[in-house]
mmCIF file of C-alpha atoms in Angstrom:
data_model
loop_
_atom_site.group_PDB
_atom_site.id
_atom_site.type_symbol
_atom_site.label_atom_id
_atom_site.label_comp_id
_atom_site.label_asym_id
_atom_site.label_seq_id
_atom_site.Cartn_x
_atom_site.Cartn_y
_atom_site.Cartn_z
ATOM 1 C CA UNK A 620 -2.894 15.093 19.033
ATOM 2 C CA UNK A 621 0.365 14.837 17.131
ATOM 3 C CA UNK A 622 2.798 12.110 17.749
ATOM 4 C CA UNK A 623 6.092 13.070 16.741
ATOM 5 C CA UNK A 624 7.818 10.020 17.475
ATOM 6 C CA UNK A 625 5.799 8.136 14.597
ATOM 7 C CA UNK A 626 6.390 7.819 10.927
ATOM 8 C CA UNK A 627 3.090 9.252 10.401
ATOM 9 C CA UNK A 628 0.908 7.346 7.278
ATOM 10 C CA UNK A 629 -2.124 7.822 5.626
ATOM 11 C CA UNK A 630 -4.276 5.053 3.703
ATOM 12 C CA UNK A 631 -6.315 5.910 0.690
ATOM 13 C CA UNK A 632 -8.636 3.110 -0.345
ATOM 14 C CA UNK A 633 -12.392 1.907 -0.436
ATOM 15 C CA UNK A 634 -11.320 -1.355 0.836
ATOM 16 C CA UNK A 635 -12.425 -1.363 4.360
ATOM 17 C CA UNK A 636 -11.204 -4.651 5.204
ATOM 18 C CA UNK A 637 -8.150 -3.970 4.136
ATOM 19 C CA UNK A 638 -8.266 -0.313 6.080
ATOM 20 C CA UNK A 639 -9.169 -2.075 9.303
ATOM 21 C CA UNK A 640 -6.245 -4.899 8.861
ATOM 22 C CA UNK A 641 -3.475 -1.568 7.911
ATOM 23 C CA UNK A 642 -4.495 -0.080 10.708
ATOM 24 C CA UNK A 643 -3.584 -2.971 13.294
ATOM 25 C CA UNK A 644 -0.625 -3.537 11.550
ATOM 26 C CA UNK A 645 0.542 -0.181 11.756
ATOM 27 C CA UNK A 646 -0.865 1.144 14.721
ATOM 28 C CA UNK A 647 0.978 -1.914 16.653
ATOM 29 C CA UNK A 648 3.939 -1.398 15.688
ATOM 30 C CA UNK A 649 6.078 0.956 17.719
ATOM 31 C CA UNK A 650 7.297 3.289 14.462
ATOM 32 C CA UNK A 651 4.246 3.442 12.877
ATOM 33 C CA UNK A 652 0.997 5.336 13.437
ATOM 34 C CA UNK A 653 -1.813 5.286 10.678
ATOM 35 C CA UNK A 654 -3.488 8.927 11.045
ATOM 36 C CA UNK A 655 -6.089 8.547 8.817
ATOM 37 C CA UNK A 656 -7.986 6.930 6.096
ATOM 38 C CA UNK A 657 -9.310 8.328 2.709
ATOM 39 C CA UNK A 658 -11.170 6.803 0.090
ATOM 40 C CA UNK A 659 -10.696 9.600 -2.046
ATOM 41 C CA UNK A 660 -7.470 11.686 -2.925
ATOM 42 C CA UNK A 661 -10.033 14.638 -3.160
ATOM 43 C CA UNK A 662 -10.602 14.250 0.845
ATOM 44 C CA UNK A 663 -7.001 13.946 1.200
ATOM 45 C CA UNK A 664 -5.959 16.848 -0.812
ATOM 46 C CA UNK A 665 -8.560 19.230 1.444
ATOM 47 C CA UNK A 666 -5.890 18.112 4.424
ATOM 48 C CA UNK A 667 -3.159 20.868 4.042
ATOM 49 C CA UNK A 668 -2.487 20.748 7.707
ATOM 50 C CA UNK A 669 -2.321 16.825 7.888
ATOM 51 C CA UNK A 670 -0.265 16.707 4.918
ATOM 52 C CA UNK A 671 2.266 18.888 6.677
ATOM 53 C CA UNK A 672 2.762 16.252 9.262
ATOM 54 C CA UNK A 673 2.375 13.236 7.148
ATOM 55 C CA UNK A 674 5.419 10.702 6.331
ATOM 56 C CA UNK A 675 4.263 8.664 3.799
ATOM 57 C CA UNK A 676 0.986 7.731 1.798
ATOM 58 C CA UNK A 677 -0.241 4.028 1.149
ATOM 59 C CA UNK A 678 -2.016 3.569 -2.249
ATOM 60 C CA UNK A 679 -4.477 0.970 -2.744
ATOM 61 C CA UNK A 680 -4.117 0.707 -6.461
ATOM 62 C CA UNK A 681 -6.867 -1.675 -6.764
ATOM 63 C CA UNK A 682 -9.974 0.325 -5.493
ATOM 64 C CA UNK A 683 -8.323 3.601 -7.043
ATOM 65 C CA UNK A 684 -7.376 4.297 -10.554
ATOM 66 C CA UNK A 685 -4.080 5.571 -11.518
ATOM 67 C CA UNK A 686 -5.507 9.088 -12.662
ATOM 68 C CA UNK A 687 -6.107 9.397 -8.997
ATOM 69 C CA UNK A 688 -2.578 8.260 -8.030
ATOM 70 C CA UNK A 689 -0.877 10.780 -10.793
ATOM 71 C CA UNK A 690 -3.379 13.834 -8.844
ATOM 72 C CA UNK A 691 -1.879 12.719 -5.749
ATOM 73 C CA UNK A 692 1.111 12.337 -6.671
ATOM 74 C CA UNK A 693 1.086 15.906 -8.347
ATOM 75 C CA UNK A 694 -0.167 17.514 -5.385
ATOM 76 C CA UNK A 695 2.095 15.711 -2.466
ATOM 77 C CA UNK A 696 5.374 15.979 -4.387
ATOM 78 C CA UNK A 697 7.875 14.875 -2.148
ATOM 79 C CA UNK A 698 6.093 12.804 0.222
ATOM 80 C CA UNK A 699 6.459 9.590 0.002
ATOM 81 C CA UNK A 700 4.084 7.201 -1.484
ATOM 82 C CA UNK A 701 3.830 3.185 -0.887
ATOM 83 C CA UNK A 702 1.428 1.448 -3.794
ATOM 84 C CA UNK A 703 -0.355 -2.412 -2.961
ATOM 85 C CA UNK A 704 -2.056 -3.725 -5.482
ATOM 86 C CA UNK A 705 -3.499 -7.433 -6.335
ATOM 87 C CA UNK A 706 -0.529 -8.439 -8.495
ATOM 88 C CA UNK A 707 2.358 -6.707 -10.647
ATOM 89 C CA UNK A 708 0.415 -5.965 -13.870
ATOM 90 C CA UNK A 709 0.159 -1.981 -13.138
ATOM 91 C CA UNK A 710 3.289 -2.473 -11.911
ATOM 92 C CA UNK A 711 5.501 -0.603 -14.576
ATOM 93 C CA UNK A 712 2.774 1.782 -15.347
ATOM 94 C CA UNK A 713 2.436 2.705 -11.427
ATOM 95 C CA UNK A 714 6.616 3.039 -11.102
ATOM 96 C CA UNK A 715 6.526 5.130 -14.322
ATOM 97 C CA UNK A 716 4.479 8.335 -12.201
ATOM 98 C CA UNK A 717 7.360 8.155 -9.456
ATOM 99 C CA UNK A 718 6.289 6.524 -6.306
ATOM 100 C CA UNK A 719 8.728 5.131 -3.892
ATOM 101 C CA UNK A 720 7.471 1.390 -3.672
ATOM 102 C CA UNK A 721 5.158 -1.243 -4.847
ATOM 103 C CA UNK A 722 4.035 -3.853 -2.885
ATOM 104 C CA UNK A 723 2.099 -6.429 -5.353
ATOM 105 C CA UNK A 724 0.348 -8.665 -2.544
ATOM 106 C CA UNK A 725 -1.654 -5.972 -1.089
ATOM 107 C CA UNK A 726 -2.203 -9.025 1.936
ATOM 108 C CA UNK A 727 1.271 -9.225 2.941
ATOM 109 C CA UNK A 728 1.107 -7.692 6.080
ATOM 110 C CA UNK A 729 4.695 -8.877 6.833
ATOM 111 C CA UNK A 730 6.024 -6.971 4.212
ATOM 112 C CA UNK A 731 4.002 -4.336 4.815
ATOM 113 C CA UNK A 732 5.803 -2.188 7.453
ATOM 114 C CA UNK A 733 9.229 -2.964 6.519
ATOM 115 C CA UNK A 734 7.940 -1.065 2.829
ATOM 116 C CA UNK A 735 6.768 1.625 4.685
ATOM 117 C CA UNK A 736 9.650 1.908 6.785
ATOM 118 C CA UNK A 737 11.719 2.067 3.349
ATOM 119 C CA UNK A 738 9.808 4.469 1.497
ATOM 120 C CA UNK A 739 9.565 6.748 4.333
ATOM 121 C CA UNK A 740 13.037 6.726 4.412
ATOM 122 C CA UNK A 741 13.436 7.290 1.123
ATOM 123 C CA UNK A 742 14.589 4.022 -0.287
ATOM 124 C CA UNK A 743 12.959 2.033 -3.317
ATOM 125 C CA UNK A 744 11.386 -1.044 -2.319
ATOM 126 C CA UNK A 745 9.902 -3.616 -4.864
ATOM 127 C CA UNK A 746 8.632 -7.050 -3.652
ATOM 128 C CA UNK A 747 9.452 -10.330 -5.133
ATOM 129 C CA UNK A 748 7.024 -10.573 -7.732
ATOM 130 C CA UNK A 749 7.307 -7.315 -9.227
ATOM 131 C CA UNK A 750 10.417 -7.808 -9.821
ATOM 132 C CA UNK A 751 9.972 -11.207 -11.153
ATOM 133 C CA UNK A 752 7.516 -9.858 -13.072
ATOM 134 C CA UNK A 753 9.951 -6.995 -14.359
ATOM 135 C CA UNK A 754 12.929 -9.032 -14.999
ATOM 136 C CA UNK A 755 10.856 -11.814 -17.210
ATOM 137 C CA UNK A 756 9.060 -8.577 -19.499
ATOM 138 C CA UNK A 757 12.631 -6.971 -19.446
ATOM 139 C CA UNK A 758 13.922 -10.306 -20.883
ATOM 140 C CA UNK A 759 11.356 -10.941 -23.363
ATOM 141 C CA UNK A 760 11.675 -7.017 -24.976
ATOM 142 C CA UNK A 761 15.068 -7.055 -24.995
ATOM 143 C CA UNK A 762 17.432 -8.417 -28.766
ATOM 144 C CA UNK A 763 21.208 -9.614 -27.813
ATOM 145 C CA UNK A 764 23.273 -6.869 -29.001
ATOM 146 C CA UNK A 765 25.986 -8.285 -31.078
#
C-alpha cells in the first residue's frame, strides 16, 4: 500500500534499537512514514520499485562504513540522503560524497524529523556540533592572509 501523502523514508542500519526508536518517531508524525528498514545497501539496491517511491534515505554511519554510503550514494543519485552518526568526526569525510545532511547525535530524536523534513526538501541541514566541529578545524587550518 502506497501512501502518497507521506515523505516516504527508508533506514539502513544494524542498529535495531535505534530502527525500532526511527520508526516511532517517524511513523507518528503526520509527514513522515518509515517504509522500510535495511541493514545492508545491497538489500536496498535490489528495491528498484521502492526506490521509485522513496523520499529520502537515513544513514546510520556508525553500523555502516562509508564504502557502503559512497555505493548508495552512487546508485540513488538524486534522492536524498540524511547521515546520524555518534559524533562529527566522519563528519567532513561523509559531506565530501554529497549527502544532504548530517545529524551527529544519532539519539536526537527531536532533531530528527525536522532533518528529514529538510533534506527531503532539498535543503542542507548540519546540527550544532558538526558545525562546531567544522568551524574550530576550519580555524585551526586556516593562516591570516596579509
Amino acid at each position: 500500500m502506497t501512501h502518497n501523502f507521506y515523505i516516504q523514508v527508508v533506514l539502513v542500519s544494524k542498529d535495531t534499537i535505534l530502527i525500532k526508536n526511527y520508526e516511532q518517531v517517524l511513523n507518528a508524525s503526520s509527514k513522515f512514514l518509515l517504509t522500510k528498514d535495511y541493514d545492508s545497501i545491497t538489500e536496498v539496491l535490489q528495491k528498484k520499485d521502492l526506490l521509485n517511491t522513496v523520499s529520502a534515505f537515513i544513514f546510520d554511519a556508525q553500523t555502516m562504513g562509508i564504502q557502503e554510503l559512497v555505493k548508495l550514494k552512487t546508485q540513488v543519485g538524486s534522492k536524498k540522503i540524511l547521515v546520524v552518526d555518534s559524533g562529527p568526526d566522519n563528519m567532513v569525510n561523509i559531506l565530501k560524497i554529497g549527502v544532504g545532511g548530517y545529524l551527529s547525535r544519532k539519539h536526537d530524536y527531536g532533531s530528527l524529523l525536522d532533518f528529514v523534513w529538510k533534506v527531503s526538501n532539498g535543503e542542507k541541514a548540519l546540527d550544532q556540533d558538526s558545525l562546531k566541529y567544522l568551524l574550530q578545524n576550519l580555524e585551526k587550518n586556516m593562516e591570516p592572509q596579509l
